[in-house]
CSV table of C-alpha atoms in Angstrom, one decimal:
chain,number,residue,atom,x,y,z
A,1,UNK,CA,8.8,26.2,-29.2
A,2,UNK,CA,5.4,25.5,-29.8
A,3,UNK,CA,3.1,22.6,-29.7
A,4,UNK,CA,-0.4,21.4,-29.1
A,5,UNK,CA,-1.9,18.0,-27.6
A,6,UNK,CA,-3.0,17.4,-31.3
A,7,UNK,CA,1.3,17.1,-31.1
A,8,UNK,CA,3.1,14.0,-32.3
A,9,UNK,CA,5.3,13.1,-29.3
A,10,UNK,CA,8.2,12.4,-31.8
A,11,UNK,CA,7.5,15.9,-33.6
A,12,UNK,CA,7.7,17.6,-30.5
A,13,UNK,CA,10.8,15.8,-29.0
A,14,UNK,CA,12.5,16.5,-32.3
A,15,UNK,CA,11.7,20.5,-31.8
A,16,UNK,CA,13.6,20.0,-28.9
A,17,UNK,CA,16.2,18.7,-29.5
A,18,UNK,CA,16.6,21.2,-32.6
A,19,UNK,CA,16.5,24.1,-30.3
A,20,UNK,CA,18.9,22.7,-27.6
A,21,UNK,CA,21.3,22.4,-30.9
A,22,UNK,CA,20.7,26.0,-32.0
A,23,UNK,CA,20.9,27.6,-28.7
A,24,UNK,CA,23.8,26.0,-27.5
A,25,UNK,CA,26.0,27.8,-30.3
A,26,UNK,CA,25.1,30.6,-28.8
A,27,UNK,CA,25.7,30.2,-25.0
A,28,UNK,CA,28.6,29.5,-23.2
A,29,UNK,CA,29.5,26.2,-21.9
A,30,UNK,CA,28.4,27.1,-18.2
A,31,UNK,CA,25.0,28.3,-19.4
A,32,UNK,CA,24.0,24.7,-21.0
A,33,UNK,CA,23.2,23.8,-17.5
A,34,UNK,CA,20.8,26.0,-17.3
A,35,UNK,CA,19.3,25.4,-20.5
A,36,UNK,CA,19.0,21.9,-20.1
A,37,UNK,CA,17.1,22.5,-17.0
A,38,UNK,CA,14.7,25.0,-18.7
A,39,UNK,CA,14.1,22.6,-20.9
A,40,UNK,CA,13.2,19.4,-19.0
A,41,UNK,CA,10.1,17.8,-19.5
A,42,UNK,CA,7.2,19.5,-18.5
A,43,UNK,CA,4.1,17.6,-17.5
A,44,UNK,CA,2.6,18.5,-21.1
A,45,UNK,CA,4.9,16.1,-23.0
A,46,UNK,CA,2.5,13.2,-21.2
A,47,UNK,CA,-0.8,15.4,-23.1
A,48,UNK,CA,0.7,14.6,-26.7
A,49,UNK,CA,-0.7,11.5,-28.1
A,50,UNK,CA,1.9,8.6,-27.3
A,51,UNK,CA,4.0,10.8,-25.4
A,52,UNK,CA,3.2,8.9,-22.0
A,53,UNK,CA,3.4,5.3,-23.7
A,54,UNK,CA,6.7,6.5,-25.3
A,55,UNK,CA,8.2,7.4,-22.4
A,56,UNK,CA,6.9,4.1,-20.2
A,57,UNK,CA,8.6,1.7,-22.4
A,58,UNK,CA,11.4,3.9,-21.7
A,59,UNK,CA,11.3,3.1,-18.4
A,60,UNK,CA,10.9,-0.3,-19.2
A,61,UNK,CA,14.3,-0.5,-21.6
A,62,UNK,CA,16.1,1.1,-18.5
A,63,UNK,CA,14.8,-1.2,-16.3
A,64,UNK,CA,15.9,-3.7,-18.4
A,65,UNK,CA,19.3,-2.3,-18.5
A,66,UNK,CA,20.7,-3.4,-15.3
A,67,UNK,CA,21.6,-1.7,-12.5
A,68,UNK,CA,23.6,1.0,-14.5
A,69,UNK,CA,20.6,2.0,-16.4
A,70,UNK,CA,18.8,3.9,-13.8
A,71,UNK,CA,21.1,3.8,-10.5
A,72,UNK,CA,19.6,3.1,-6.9
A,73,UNK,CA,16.4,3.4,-5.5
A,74,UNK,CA,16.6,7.6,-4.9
A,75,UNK,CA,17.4,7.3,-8.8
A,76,UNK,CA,14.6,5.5,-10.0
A,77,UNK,CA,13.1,6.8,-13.4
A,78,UNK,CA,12.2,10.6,-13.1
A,79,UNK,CA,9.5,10.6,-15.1
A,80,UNK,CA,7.6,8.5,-13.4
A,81,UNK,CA,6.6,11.0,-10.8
A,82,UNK,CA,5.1,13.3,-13.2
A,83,UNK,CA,3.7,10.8,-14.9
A,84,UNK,CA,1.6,10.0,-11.6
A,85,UNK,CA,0.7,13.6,-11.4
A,86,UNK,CA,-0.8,13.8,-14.7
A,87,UNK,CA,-2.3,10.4,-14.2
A,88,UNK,CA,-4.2,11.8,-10.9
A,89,UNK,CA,-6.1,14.6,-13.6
A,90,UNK,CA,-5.9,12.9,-16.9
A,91,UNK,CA,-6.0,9.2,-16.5
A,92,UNK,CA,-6.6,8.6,-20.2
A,93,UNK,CA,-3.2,9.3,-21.0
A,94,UNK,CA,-2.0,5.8,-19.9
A,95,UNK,CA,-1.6,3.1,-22.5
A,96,UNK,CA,-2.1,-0.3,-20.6
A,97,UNK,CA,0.0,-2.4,-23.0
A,98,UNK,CA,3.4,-0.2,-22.3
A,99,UNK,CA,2.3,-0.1,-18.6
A,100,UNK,CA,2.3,-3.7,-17.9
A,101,UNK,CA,5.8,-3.3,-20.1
A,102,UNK,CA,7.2,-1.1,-17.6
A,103,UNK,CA,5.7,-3.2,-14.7
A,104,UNK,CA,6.8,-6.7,-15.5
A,105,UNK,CA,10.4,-4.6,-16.2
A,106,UNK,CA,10.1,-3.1,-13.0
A,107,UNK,CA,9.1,-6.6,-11.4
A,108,UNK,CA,11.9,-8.3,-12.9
A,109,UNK,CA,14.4,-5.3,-11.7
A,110,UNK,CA,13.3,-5.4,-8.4
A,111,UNK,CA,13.5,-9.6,-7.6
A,112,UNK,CA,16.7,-9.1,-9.1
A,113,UNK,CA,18.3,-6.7,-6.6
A,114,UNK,CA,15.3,-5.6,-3.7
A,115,UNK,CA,17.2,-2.4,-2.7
A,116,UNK,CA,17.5,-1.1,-6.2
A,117,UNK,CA,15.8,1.6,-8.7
A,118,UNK,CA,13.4,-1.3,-9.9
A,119,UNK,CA,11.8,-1.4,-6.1
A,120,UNK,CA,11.2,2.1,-6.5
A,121,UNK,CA,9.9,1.9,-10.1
A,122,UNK,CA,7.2,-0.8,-9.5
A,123,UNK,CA,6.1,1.8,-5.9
A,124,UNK,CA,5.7,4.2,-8.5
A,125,UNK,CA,4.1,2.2,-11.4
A,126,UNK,CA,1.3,0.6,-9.0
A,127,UNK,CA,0.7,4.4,-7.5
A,128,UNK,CA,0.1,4.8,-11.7
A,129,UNK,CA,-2.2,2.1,-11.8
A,130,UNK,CA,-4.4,3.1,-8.7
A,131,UNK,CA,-4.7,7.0,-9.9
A,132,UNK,CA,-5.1,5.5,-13.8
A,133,UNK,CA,-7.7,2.9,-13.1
A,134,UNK,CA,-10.8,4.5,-14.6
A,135,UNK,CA,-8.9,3.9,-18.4
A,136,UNK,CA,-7.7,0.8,-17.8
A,137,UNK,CA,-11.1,-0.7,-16.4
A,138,UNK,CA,-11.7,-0.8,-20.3
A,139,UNK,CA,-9.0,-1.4,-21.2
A,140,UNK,CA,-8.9,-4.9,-23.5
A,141,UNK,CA,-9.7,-8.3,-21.0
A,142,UNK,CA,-5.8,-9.6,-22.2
A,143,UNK,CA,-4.5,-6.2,-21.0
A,144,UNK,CA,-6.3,-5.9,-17.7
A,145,UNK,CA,-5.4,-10.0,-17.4
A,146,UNK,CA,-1.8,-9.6,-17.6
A,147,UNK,CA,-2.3,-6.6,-14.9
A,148,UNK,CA,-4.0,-7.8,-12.5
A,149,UNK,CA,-1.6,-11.1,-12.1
A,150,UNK,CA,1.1,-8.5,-11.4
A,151,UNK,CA,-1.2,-7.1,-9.2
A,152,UNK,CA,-2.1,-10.7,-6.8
A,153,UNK,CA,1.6,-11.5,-7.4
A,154,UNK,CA,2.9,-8.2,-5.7
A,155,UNK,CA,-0.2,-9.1,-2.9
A,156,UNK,CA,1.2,-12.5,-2.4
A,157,UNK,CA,5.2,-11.3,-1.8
A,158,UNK,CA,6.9,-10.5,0.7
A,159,UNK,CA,7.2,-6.4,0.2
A,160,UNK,CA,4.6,-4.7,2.5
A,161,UNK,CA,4.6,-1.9,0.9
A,162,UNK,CA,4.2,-3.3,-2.8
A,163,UNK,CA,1.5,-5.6,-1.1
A,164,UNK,CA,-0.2,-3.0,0.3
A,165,UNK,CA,-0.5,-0.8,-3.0
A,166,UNK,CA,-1.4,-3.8,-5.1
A,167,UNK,CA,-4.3,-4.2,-2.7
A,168,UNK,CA,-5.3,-0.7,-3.4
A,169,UNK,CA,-5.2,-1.0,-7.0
A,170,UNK,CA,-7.4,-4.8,-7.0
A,171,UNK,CA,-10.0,-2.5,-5.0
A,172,UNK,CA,-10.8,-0.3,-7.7
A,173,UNK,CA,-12.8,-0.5,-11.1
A,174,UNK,CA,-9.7,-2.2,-12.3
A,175,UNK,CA,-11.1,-5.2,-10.6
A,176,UNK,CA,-14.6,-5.5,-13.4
A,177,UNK,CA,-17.2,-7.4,-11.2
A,178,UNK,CA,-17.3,-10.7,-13.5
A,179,UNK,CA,-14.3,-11.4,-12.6
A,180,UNK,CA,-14.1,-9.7,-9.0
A,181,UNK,CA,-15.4,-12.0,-6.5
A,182,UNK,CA,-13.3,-15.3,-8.0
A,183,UNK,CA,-10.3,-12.9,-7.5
A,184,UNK,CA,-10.6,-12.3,-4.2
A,185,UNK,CA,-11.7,-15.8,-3.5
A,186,UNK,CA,-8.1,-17.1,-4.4
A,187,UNK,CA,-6.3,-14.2,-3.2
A,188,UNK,CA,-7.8,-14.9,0.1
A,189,UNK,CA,-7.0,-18.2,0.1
A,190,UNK,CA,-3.2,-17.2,-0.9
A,191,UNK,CA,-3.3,-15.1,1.8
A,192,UNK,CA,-4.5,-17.1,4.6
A,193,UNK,CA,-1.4,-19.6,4.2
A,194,UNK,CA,0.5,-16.9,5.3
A,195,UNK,CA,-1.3,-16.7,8.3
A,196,UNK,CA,-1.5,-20.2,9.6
A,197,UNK,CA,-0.4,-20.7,12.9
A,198,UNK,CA,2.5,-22.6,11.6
A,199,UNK,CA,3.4,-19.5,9.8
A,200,UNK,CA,6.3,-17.7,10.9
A,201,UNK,CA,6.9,-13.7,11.5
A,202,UNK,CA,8.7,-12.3,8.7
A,203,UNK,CA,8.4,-10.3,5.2
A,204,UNK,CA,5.3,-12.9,3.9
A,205,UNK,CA,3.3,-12.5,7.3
A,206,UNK,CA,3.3,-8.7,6.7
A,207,UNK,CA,2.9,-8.8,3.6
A,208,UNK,CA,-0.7,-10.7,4.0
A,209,UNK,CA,-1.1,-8.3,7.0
A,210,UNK,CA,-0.5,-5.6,5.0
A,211,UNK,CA,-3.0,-6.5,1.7
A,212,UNK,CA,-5.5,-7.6,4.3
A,213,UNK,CA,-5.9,-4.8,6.0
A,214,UNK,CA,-6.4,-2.7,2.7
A,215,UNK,CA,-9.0,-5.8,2.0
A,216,UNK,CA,-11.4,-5.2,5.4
A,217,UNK,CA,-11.7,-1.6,5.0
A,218,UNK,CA,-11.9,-1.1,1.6
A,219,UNK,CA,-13.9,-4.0,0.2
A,220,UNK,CA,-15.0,-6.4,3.4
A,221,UNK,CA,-16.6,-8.3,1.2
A,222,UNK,CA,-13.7,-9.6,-0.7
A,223,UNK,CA,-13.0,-11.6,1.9
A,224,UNK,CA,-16.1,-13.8,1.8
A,225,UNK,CA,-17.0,-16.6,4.1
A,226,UNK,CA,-13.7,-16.9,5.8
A,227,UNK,CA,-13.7,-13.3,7.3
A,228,UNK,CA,-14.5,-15.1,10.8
A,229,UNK,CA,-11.7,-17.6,10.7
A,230,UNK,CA,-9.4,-14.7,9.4
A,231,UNK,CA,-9.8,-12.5,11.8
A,232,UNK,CA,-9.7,-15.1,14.4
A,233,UNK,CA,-5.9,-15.6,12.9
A,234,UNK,CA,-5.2,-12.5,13.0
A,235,UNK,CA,-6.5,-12.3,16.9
A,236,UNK,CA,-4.0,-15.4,17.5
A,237,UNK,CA,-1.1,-13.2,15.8
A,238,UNK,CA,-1.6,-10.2,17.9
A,239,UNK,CA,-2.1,-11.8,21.5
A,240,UNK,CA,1.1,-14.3,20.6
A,241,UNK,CA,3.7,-11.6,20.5
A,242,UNK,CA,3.8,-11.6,24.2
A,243,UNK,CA,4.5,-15.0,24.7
A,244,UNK,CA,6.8,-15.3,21.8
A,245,UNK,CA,8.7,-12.6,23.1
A,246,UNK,CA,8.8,-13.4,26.3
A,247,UNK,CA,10.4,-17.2,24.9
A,248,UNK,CA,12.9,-14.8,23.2
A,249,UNK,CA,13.8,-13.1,26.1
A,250,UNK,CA,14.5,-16.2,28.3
A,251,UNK,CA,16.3,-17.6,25.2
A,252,UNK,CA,19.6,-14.5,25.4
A,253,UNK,CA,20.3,-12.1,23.2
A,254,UNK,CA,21.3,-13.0,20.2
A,255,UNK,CA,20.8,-11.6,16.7
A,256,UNK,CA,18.1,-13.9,15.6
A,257,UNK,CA,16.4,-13.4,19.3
A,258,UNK,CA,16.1,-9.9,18.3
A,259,UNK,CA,15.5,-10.0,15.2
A,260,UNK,CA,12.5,-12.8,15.5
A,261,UNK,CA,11.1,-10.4,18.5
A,262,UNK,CA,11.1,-7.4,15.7
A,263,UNK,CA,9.5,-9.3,13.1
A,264,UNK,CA,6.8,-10.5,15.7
A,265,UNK,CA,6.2,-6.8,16.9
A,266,UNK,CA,5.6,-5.7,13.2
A,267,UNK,CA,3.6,-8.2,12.8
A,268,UNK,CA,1.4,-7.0,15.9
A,269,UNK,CA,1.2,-3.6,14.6
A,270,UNK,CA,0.0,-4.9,11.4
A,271,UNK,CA,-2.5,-7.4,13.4
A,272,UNK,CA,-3.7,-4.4,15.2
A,273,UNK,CA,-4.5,-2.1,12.2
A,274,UNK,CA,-6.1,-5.1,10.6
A,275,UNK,CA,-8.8,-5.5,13.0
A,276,UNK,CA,-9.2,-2.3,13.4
A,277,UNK,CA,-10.1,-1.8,10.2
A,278,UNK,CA,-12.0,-5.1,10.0
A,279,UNK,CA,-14.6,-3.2,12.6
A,280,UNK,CA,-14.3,0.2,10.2
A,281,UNK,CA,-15.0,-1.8,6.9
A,282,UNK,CA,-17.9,-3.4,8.6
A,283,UNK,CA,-19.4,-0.2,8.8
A,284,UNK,CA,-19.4,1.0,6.2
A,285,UNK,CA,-21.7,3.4,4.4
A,286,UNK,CA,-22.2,1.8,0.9
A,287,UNK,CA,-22.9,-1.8,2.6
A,288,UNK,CA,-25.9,-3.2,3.5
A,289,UNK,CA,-25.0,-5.3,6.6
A,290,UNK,CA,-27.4,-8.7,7.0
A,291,UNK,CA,-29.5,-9.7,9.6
A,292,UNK,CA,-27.9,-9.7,12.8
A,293,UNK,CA,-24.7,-8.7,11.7
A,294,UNK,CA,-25.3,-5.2,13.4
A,295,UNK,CA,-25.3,-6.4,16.5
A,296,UNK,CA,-22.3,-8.6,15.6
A,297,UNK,CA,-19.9,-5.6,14.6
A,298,UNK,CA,-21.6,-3.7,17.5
A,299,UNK,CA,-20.1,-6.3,19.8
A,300,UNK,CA,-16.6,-6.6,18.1
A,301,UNK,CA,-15.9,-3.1,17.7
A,302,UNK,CA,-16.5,-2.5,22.0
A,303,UNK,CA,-13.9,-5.5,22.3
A,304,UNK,CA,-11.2,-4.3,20.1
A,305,UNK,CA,-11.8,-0.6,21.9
A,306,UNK,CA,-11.3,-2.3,25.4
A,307,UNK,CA,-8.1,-4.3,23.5
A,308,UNK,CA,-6.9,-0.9,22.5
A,309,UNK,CA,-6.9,0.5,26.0
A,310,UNK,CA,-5.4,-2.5,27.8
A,311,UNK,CA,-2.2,-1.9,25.2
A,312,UNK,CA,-2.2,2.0,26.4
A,313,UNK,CA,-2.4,1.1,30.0
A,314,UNK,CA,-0.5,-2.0,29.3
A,315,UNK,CA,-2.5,-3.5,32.0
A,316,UNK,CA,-1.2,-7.7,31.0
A,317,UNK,CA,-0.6,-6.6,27.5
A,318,UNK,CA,3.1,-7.8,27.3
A,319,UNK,CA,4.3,-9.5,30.8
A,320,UNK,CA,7.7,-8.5,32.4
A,321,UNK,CA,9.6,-11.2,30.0
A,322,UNK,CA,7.6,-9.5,27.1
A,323,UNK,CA,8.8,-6.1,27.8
A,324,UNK,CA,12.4,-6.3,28.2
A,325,UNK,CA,12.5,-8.2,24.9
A,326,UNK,CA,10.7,-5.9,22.7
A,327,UNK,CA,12.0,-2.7,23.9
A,328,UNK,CA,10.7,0.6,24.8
A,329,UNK,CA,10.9,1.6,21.8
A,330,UNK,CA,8.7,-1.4,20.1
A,331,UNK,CA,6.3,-0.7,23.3
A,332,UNK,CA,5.7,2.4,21.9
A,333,UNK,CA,5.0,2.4,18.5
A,334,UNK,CA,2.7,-0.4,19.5
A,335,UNK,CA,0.6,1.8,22.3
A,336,UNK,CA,1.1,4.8,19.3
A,337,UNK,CA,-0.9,2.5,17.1
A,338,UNK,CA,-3.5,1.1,19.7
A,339,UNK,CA,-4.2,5.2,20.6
A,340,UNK,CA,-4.5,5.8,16.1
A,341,UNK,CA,-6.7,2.4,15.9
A,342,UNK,CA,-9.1,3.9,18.9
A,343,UNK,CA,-9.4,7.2,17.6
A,344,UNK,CA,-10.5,5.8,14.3
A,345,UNK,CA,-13.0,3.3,16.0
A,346,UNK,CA,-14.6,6.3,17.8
A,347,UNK,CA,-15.0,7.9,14.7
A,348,UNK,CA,-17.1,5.4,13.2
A,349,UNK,CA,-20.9,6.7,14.7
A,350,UNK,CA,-22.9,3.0,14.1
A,351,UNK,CA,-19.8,1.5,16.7
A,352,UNK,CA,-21.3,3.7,19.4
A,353,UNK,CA,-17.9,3.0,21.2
A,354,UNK,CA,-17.8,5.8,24.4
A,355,UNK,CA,-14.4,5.9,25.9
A,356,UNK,CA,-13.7,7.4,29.2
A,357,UNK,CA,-10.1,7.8,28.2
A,358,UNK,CA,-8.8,9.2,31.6
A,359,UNK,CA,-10.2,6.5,33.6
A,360,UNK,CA,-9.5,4.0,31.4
A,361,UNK,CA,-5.7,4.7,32.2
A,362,UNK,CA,-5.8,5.7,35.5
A,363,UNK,CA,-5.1,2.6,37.4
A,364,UNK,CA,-7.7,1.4,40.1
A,365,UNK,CA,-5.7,1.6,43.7
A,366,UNK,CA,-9.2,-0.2,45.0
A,367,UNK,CA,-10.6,-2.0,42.1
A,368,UNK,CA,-14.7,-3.1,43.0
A,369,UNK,CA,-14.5,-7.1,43.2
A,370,UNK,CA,-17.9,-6.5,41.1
A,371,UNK,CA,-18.0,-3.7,39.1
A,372,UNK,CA,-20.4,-2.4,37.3
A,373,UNK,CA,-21.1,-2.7,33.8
């Protein structure tokens, strides 16, 4: 069969389906296997003008299906993958309109039943839109509207992992700068419910951990005058867990003990990679930081490094209470993510952050009642 990218989607899909007619006269019922394997979709369908927008509103009409149209989450539309691939090299190929199609199908799919294919569509869809963004910067202000709602709405939910890409995708040239800084502004403000101190641990807290975190490394400035107050939140989250989980601890061990501790230690781990990359974004290499503000970071950075090490030494970090109600386990993805958070501090030259990591751990058997600074 042959074709071109100057190839009607339609024409070409018609070719095929001629050939799978007049080859399976000729082969025997085990061989059609074969052949329909051969002749899956290769990743030039998506070159052919309206192939890719065909097959999103495809996606979309299963989607829309139910949860027989496309199966569970490891069954999730297959040409979505590939459509990502070719997205990564030829981001003209996605049509906006039958993208936020799929997405608000995807959207609907996944409120509908969390654990199903429509979960894994809208990971899928929002990786689209990240590697796509370059097209759909000019893409029509009613289009890029409509996407970028499904965008803060993902941000403001309670999947991390939706949350998280959404941020990505709001970080790009999607985001045009008219419009970029009031965005933020009341994403921020979304976000910062979330992590009132009357808020509780649980999906919405890591959700906003999550998207914030993206925020203060990839775009610092998008979160605007209330950086201070919102990393001092997220300070309050971090150093709580102890205490929290110490109250579990002393209350038994039920269920809901244990399951309140876990949602507190994720919600650490997400605390701790959030300032972490608070210090990063501050840093870096296409900002301008304003008077002062040098020494500021300077400062910040050496106290989250000396943070860092008192959770790998757990010199006070958790309290006996603390411990046995978290877990070893817990204990160690959070000192694992302390040692990641450090090593990506030292990286960053303007934090001039030296760490003596031996001594640092090696407790003191005679500590100095004044050390030296």
């Amino acid at each position: 069969m042959l074709s071109s990218p100057s190839s009607e989607y339609d024409e070409v899909q018609a070719a095929d389906a001629a050939l799978r007619k007049t080859m399976a006269q000729r082969l025997k019922p085990e061989q059609l296997a074969l052949l329909s394997m051969i002749m899956a979709r290769p990743a030039m369908w998506f070159l052919w003008r309206s192939g890719a927008q065909q097959l999103l509103k495809e996606v979309a009409e299963q989607l829309r299906s139910g949860p027989g149209g496309v199966g569970d989450d490891e069954d999730s539309p297959s040409t979505l993958p590939l459509l990502l691939d070719v997205a990564s090299e030829f981001p003209a190929v996605v049509e906006e309109e039958a993208l936020v199609e799929a997405m608000q199908a995807a959207v609907r799919s996944a409120t509908t039943d969390s654990k199903g294919a429509g979960r894994g569509a809208l990971l899928q869809l929002l990786r689209i839109v990240h590697a796509a963004n370059p097209k759909l910067a000019q893409a029509p202000a009613s289009s890029r509207k409509a996407l970028i709602a499904l965008l803060c709405q993902q941000a403001c939910a309670k999947d991390a992992a939706c949350g998280k890409l959404a941020a990505q995708c709001l970080t790009t040239q999607l985001l045009v700068p008219s419009i970029r800084e009031k965005t933020f502004a009341l994403l921020v403000t979304k976000l910062t419910a979330a992590l009132s101190a009357a808020s509780r641990a649980g999906p919405q807290q890591h959700c906003a951990l999550s998207v914030l975190a993206v925020l203060a490394k990839r775009s610092p400035e998008a979160l605007g005058a209330e950086a201070p107050a919102l990393i001092k939140q997220v300070k309050l989250i971090f150093e709580q867990r102890g205490a929290a989980a110490g109250a579990a601890a002393q209350g038994g061990t039920s269920s809901s003990a244990a399951a309140s501790v876990k949602a507190r230690c994720e919600s650490q781990l997400l605390a701790l990679k959030v300032l972490a990359n608070a210090a990063i974004g501050s840093c870096a290499a296409n900002r301008t930081p304003a008077e002062g503000e040098s020494a500021q970071n300077l400062a910040f950075g050496k106290k989250l490094a000396e943070l860092m090490l008192k959770v790998l030494a757990k010199r006070g970090a958790f309290g006996a209470a603390a411990d046995a109600a978290a877990g070893s386990a817990q204990q160690g993805q959070l000192r694992l993510a302390a040692a990641c958070a450090l090593l990506k501090l030292l990286r960053v030259s303007q934090l001039q952050i030296e760490v003596h990591l031996m001594e640092a751990l090696t407790p003191n058997p005679n500590p100095s009642p004044n050390p030296t600074p």
